[in-house]
PDB file of C-alpha atoms in Angstrom:
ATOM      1  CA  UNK Y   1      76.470  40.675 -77.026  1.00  0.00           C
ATOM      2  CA  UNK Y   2      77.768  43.028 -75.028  1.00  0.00           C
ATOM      3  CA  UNK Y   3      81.602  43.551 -73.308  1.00  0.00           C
ATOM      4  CA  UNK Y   4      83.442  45.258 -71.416  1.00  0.00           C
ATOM      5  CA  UNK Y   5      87.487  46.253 -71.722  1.00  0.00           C
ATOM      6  CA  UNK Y   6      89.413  47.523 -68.985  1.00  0.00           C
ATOM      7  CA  UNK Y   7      92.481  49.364 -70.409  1.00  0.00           C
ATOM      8  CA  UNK Y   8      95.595  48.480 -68.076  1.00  0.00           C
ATOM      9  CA  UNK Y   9      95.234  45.414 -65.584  1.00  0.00           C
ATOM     10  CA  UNK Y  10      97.816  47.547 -62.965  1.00  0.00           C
ATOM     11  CA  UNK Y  11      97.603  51.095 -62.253  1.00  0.00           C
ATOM     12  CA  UNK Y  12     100.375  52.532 -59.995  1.00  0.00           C
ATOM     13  CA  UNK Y  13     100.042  55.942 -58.939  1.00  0.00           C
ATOM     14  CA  UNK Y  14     101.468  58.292 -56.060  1.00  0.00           C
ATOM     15  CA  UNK Y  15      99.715  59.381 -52.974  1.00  0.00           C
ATOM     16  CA  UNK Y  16      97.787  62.709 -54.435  1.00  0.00           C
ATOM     17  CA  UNK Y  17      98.278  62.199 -58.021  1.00  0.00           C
ATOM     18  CA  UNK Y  18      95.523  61.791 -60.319  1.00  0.00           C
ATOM     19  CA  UNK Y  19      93.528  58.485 -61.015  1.00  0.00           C
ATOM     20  CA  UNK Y  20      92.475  57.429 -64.242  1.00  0.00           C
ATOM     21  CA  UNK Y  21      91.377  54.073 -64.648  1.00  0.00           C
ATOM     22  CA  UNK Y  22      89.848  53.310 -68.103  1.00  0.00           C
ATOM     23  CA  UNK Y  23      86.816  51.111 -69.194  1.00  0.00           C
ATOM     24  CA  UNK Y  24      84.949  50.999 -72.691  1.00  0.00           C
ATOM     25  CA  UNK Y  25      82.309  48.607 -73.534  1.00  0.00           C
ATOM     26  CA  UNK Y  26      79.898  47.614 -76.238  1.00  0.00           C
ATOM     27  CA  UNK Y  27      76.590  47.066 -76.075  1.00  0.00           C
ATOM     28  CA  UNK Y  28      74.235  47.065 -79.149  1.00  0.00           C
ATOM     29  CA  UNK Y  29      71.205  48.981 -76.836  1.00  0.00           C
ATOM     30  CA  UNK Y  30      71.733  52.138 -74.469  1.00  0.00           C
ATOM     31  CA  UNK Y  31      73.312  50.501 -71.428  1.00  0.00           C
ATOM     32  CA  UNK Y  32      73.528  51.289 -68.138  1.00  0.00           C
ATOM     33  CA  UNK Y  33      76.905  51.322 -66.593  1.00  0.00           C
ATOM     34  CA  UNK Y  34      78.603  50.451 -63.054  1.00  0.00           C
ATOM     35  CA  UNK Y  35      82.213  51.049 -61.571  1.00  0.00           C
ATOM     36  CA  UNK Y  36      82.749  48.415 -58.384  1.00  0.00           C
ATOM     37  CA  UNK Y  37      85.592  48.393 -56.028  1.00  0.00           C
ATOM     38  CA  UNK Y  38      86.706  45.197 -54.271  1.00  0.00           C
ATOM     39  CA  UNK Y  39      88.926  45.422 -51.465  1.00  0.00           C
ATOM     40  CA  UNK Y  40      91.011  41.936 -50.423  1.00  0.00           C
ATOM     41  CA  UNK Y  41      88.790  39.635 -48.938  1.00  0.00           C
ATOM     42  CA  UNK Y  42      85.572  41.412 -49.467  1.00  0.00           C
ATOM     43  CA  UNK Y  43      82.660  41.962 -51.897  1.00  0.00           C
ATOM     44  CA  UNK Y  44      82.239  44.376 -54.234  1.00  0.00           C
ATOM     45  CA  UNK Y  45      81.070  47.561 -53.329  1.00  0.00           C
ATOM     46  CA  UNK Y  46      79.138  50.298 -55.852  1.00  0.00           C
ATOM     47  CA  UNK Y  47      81.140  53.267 -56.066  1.00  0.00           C
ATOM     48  CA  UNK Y  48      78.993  54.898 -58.838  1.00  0.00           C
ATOM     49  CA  UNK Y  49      76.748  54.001 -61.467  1.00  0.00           C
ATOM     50  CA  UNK Y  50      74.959  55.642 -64.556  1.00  0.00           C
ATOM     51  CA  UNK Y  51      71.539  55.398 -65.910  1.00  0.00           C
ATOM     52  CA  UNK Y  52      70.591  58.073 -68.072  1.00  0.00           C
ATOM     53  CA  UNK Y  53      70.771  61.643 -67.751  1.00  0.00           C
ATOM     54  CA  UNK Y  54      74.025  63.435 -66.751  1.00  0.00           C
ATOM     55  CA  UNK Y  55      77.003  62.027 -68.160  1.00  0.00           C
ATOM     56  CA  UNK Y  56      79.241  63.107 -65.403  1.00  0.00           C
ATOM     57  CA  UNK Y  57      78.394  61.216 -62.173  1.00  0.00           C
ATOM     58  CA  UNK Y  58      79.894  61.205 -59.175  1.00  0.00           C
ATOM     59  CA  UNK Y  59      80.605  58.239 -56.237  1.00  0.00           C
ATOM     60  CA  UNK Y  60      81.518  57.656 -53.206  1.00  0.00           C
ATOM     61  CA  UNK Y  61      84.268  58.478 -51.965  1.00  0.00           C
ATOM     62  CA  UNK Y  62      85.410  61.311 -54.338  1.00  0.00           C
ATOM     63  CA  UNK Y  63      85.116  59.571 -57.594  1.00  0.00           C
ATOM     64  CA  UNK Y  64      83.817  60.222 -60.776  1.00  0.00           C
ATOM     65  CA  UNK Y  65      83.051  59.001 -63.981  1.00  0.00           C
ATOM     66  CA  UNK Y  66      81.826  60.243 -67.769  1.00  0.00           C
ATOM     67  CA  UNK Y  67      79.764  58.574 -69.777  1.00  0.00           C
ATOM     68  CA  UNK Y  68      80.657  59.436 -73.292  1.00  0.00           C
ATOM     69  CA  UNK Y  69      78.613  57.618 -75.735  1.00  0.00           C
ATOM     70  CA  UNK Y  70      80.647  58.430 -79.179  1.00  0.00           C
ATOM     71  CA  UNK Y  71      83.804  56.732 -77.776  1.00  0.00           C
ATOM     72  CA  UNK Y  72      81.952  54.167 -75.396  1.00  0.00           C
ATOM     73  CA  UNK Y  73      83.999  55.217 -72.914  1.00  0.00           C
ATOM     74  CA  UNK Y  74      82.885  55.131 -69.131  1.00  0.00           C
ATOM     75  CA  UNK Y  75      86.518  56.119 -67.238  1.00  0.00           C
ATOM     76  CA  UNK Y  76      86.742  56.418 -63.630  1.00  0.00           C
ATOM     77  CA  UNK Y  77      88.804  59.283 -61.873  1.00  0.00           C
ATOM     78  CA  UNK Y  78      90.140  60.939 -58.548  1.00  0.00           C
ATOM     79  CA  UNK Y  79      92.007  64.238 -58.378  1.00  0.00           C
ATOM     80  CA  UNK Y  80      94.093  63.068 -55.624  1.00  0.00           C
ATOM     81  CA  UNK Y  81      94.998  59.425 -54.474  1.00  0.00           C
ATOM     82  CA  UNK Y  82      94.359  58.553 -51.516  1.00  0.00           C
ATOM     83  CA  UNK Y  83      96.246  55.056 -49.869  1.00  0.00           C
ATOM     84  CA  UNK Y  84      93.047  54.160 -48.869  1.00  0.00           C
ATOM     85  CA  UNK Y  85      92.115  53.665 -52.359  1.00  0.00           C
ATOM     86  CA  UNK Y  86      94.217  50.860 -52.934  1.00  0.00           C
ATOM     87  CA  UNK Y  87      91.984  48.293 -54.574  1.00  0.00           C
ATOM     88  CA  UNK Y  88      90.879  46.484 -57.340  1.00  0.00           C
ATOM     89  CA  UNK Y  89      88.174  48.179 -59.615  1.00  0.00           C
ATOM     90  CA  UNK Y  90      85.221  46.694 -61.714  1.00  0.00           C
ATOM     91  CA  UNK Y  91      84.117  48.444 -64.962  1.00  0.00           C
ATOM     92  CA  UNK Y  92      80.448  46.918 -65.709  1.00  0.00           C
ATOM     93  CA  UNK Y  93      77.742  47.358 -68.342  1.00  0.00           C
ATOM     94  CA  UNK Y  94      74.217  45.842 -68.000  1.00  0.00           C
ATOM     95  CA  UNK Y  95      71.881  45.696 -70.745  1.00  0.00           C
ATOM     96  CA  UNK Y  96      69.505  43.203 -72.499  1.00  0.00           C
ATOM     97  CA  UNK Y  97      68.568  42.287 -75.785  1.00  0.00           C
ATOM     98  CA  UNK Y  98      64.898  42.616 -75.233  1.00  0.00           C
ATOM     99  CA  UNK Y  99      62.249  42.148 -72.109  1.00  0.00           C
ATOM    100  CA  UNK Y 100      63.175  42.574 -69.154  1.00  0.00           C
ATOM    101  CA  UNK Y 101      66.072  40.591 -68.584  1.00  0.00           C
ATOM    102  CA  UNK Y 102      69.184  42.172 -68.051  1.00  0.00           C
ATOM    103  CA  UNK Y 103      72.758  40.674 -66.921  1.00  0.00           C
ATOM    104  CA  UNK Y 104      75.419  42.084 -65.819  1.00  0.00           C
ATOM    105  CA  UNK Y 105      78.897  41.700 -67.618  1.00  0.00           C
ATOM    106  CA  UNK Y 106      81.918  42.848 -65.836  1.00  0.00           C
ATOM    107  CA  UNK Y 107      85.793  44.075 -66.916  1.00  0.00           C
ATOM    108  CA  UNK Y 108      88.719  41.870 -66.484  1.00  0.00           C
ATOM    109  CA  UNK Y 109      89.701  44.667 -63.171  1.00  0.00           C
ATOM    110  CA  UNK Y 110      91.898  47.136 -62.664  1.00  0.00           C
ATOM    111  CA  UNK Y 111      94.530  46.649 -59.451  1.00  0.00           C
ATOM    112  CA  UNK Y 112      95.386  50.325 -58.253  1.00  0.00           C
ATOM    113  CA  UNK Y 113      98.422  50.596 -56.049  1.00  0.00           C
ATOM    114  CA  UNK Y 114      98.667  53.663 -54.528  1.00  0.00           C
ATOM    115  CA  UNK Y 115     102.528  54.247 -53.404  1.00  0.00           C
ATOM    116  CA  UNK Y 116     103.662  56.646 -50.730  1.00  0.00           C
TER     117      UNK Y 116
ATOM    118  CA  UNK N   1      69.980  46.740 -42.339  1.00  0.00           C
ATOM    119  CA  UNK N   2      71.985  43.679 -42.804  1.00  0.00           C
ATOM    120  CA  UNK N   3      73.709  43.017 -45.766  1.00  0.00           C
ATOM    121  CA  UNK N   4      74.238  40.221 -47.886  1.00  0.00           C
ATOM    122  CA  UNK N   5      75.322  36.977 -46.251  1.00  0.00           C
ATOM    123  CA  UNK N   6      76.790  34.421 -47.759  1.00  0.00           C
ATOM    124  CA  UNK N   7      78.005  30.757 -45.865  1.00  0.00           C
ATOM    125  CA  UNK N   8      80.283  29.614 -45.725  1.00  0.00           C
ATOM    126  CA  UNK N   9      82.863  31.411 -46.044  1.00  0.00           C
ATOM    127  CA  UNK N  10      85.024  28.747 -46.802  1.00  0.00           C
ATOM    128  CA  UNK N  11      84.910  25.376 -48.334  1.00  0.00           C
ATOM    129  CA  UNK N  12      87.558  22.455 -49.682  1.00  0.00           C
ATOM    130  CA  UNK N  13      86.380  19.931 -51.491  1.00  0.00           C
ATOM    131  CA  UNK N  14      87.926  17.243 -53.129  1.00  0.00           C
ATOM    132  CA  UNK N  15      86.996  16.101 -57.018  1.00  0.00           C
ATOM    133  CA  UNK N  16      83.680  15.024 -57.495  1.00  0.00           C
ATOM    134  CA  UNK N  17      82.145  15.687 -54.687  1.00  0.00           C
ATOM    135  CA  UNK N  18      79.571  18.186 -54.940  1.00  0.00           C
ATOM    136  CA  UNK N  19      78.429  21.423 -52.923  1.00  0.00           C
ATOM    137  CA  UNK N  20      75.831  23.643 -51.988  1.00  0.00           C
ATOM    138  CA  UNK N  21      76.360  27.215 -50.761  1.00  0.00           C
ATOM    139  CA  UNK N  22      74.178  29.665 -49.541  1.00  0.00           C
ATOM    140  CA  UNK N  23      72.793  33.128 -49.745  1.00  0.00           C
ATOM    141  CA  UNK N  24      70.859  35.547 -48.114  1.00  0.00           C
ATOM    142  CA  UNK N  25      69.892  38.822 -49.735  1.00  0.00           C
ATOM    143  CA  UNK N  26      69.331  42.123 -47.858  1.00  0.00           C
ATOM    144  CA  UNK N  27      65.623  42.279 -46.751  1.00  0.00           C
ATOM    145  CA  UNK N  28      63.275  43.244 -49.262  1.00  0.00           C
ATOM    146  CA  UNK N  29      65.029  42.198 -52.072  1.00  0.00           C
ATOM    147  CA  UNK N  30      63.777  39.781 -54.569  1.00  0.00           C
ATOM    148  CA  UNK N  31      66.701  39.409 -56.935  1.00  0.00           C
ATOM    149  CA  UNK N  32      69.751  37.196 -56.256  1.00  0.00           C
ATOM    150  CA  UNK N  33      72.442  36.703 -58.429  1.00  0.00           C
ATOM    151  CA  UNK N  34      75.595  34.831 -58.686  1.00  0.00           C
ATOM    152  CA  UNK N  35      79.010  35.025 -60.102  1.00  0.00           C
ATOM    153  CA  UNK N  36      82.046  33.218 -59.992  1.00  0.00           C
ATOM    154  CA  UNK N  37      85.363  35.144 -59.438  1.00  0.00           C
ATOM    155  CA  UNK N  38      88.825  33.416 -60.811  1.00  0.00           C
ATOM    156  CA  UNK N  39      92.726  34.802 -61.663  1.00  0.00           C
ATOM    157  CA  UNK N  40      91.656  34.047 -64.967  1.00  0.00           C
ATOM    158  CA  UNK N  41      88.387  34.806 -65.919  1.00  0.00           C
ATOM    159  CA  UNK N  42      88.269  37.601 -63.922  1.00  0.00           C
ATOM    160  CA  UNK N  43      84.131  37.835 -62.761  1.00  0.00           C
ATOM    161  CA  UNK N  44      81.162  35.737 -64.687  1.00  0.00           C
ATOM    162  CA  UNK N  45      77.987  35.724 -64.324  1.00  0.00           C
ATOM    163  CA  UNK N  46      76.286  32.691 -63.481  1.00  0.00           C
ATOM    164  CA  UNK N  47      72.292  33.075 -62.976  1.00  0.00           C
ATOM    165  CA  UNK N  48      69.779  34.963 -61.807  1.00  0.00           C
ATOM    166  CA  UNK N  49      66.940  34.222 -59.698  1.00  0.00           C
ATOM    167  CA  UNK N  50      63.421  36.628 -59.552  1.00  0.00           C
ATOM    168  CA  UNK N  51      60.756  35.480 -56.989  1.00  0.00           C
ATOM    169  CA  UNK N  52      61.747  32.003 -57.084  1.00  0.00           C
ATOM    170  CA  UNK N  53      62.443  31.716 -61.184  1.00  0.00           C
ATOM    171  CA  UNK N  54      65.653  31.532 -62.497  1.00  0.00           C
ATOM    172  CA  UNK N  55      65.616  34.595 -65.089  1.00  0.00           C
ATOM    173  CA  UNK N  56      68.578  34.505 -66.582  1.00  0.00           C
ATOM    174  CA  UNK N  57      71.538  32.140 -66.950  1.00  0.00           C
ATOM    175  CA  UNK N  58      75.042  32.415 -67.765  1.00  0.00           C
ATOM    176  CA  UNK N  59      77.233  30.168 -69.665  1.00  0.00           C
ATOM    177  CA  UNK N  60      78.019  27.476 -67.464  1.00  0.00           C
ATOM    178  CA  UNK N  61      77.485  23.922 -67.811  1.00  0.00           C
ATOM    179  CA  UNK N  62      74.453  21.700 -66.326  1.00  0.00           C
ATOM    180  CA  UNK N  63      76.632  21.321 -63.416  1.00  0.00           C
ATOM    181  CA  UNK N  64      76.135  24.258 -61.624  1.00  0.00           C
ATOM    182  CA  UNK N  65      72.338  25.043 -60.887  1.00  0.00           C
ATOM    183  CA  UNK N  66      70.412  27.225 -58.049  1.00  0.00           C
ATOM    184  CA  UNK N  67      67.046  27.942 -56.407  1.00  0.00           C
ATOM    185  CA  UNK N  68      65.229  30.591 -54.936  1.00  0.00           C
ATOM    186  CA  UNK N  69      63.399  30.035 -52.056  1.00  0.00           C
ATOM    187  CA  UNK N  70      60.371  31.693 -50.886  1.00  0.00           C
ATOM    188  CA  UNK N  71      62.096  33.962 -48.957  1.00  0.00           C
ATOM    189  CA  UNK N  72      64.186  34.872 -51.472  1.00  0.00           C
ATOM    190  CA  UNK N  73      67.123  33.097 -49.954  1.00  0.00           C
ATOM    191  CA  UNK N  74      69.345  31.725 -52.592  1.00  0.00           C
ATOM    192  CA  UNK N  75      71.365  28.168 -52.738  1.00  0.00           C
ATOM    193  CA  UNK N  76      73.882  27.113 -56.074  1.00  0.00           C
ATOM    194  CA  UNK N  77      74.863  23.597 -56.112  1.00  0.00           C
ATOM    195  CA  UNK N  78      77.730  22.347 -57.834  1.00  0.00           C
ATOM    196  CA  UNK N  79      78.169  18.767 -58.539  1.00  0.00           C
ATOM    197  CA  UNK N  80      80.648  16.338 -59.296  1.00  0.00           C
ATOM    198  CA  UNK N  81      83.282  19.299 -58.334  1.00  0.00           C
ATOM    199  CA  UNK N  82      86.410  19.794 -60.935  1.00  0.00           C
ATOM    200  CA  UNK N  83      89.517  21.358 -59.906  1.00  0.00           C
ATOM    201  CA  UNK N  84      88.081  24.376 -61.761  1.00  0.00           C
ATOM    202  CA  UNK N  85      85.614  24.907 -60.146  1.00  0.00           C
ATOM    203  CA  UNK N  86      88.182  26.418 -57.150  1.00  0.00           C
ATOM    204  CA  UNK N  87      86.914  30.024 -57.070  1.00  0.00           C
ATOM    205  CA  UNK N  88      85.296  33.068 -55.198  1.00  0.00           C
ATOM    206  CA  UNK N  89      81.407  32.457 -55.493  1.00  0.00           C
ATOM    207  CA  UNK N  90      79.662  35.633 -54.896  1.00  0.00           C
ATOM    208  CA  UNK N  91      76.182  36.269 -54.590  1.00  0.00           C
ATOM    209  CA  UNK N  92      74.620  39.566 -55.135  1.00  0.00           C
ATOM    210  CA  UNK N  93      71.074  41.122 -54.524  1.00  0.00           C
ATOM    211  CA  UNK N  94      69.102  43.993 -55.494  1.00  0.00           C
ATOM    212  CA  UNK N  95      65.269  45.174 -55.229  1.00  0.00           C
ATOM    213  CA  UNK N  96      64.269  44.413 -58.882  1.00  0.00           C
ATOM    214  CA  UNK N  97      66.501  42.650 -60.722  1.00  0.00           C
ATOM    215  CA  UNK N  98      69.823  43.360 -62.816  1.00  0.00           C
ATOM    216  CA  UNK N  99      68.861  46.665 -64.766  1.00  0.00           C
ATOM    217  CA  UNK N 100      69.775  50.162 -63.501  1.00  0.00           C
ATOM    218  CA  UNK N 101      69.533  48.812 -59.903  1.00  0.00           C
ATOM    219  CA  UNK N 102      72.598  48.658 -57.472  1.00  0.00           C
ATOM    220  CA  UNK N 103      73.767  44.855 -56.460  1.00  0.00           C
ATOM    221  CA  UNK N 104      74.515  44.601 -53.195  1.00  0.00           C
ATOM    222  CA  UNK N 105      77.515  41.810 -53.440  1.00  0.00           C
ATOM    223  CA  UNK N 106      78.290  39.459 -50.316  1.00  0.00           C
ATOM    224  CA  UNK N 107      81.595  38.145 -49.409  1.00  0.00           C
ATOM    225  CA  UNK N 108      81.578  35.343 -50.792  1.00  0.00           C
ATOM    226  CA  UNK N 109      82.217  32.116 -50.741  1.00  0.00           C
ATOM    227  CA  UNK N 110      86.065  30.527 -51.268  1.00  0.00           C
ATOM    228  CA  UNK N 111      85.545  26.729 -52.814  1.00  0.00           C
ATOM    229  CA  UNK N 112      88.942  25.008 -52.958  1.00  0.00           C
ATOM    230  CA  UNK N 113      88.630  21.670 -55.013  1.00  0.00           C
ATOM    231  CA  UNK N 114      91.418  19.204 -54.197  1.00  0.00           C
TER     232      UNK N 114
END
């Protein structure tokens, strides 16, 4: 089965400072893995997602992510904070077991409050 | 393009009773999915839908089921409501299913069960 674990349910961070929000998962077959961002009231929205290939892939709106299979790690950053990213964030992993059915499991969220 | 659309937006309901809510994926797409978002559970997966098959299913009990529709419009019924059940619904579509494709998530739905 697979999971996901999102390290810290409340990052707090300053306007410009770094953003590291952290997300490992385990999956017994090569997954393929999602950050989401959910502002109040909303959806979720993709901000980046990795297949296969590069390990460093970038989003929308200035974020990034690694894929790093020996520590099944998939960690999101930002150089610089912006208020506007004020959110709560989604660590997911899809995979199946076999066929073609996959499903999507998500992390518990991260809330990111971005202070002035 | 239009996104995902999801009514209503809102809902109370009072214990059981049951509900339906609806979905409409983004054109073209054939996949609709559906989660339920809570404090504490955080986001689960409840089914998928494929061209009018369910494909995969969460763990959920017998009270919550779904159908596709030709048009790959999506409806989840819940019956004989418990309090909960009082949670975002979301629905969420994509071209091909739940692989390496993007879902597109709606709004979603708030049920409040009384």
């Amino acid at each position: 089965a697979q999971s996901v674990t999102q390290l810290g349910s409340h990052v707090s961070v300053s306007e410009g400072a770094l953003v590291l929000l952290r997300c490992n998962y385990s999956s017994s077959v090569p997954p393929y893995l999602f950050w989401y961002v959910q502002y109040p009231n909303q959806g979720l929205q993709l901000l980046l997602k990795y297949t296969t290939g590069a390990t460093l892939v970038k989003g929308i709106n200035g974020f990034e992510a690694e894929f790093k299979k020996s520590e099944t790690s998939f960690h999101l950053t930002k150089p610089s904070a912006h208020m506007s990213d004020a959110a709560e964030y989604f660590c997911a992993v899809s995979s199946n077991s076999g066929g073609s059915n996959y499903k999507l499991t998500f992390g518990k969220g991260t809330l990111l409050t971005v202070n002035p | 393009k239009a996104g995902v659309t999801q009514t209503p937006r809102y809902l109370i309901k009072t214990r059981g009773q049951q509900v339906t809510l609806s979905c409409s994926p983004i054109s073209g797409h054939r996949s609709v999915s559906w989660y339920q978002q809570t404090p504490g559970q955080g986001l689960q997966f409840l089914f998928e839908y494929f061209s009018e098959t369910q494909r995969n299913k969460g763990n959920f009990p017998g009270r919550f089921s779904g159908r596709q529709f030709s048009n790959s419009r999506s409806e989840m019924n819940v019956s004989t409501l418990e309090l909960g059940d009082s949670a975002l619904y979301l629905c969420a579509s994509s071209l091909a299913g739940t692989g390496k494709h993007e879902q597109f998530f709606g709004p979603g739905t708030r049920l409040t069960v009384l």
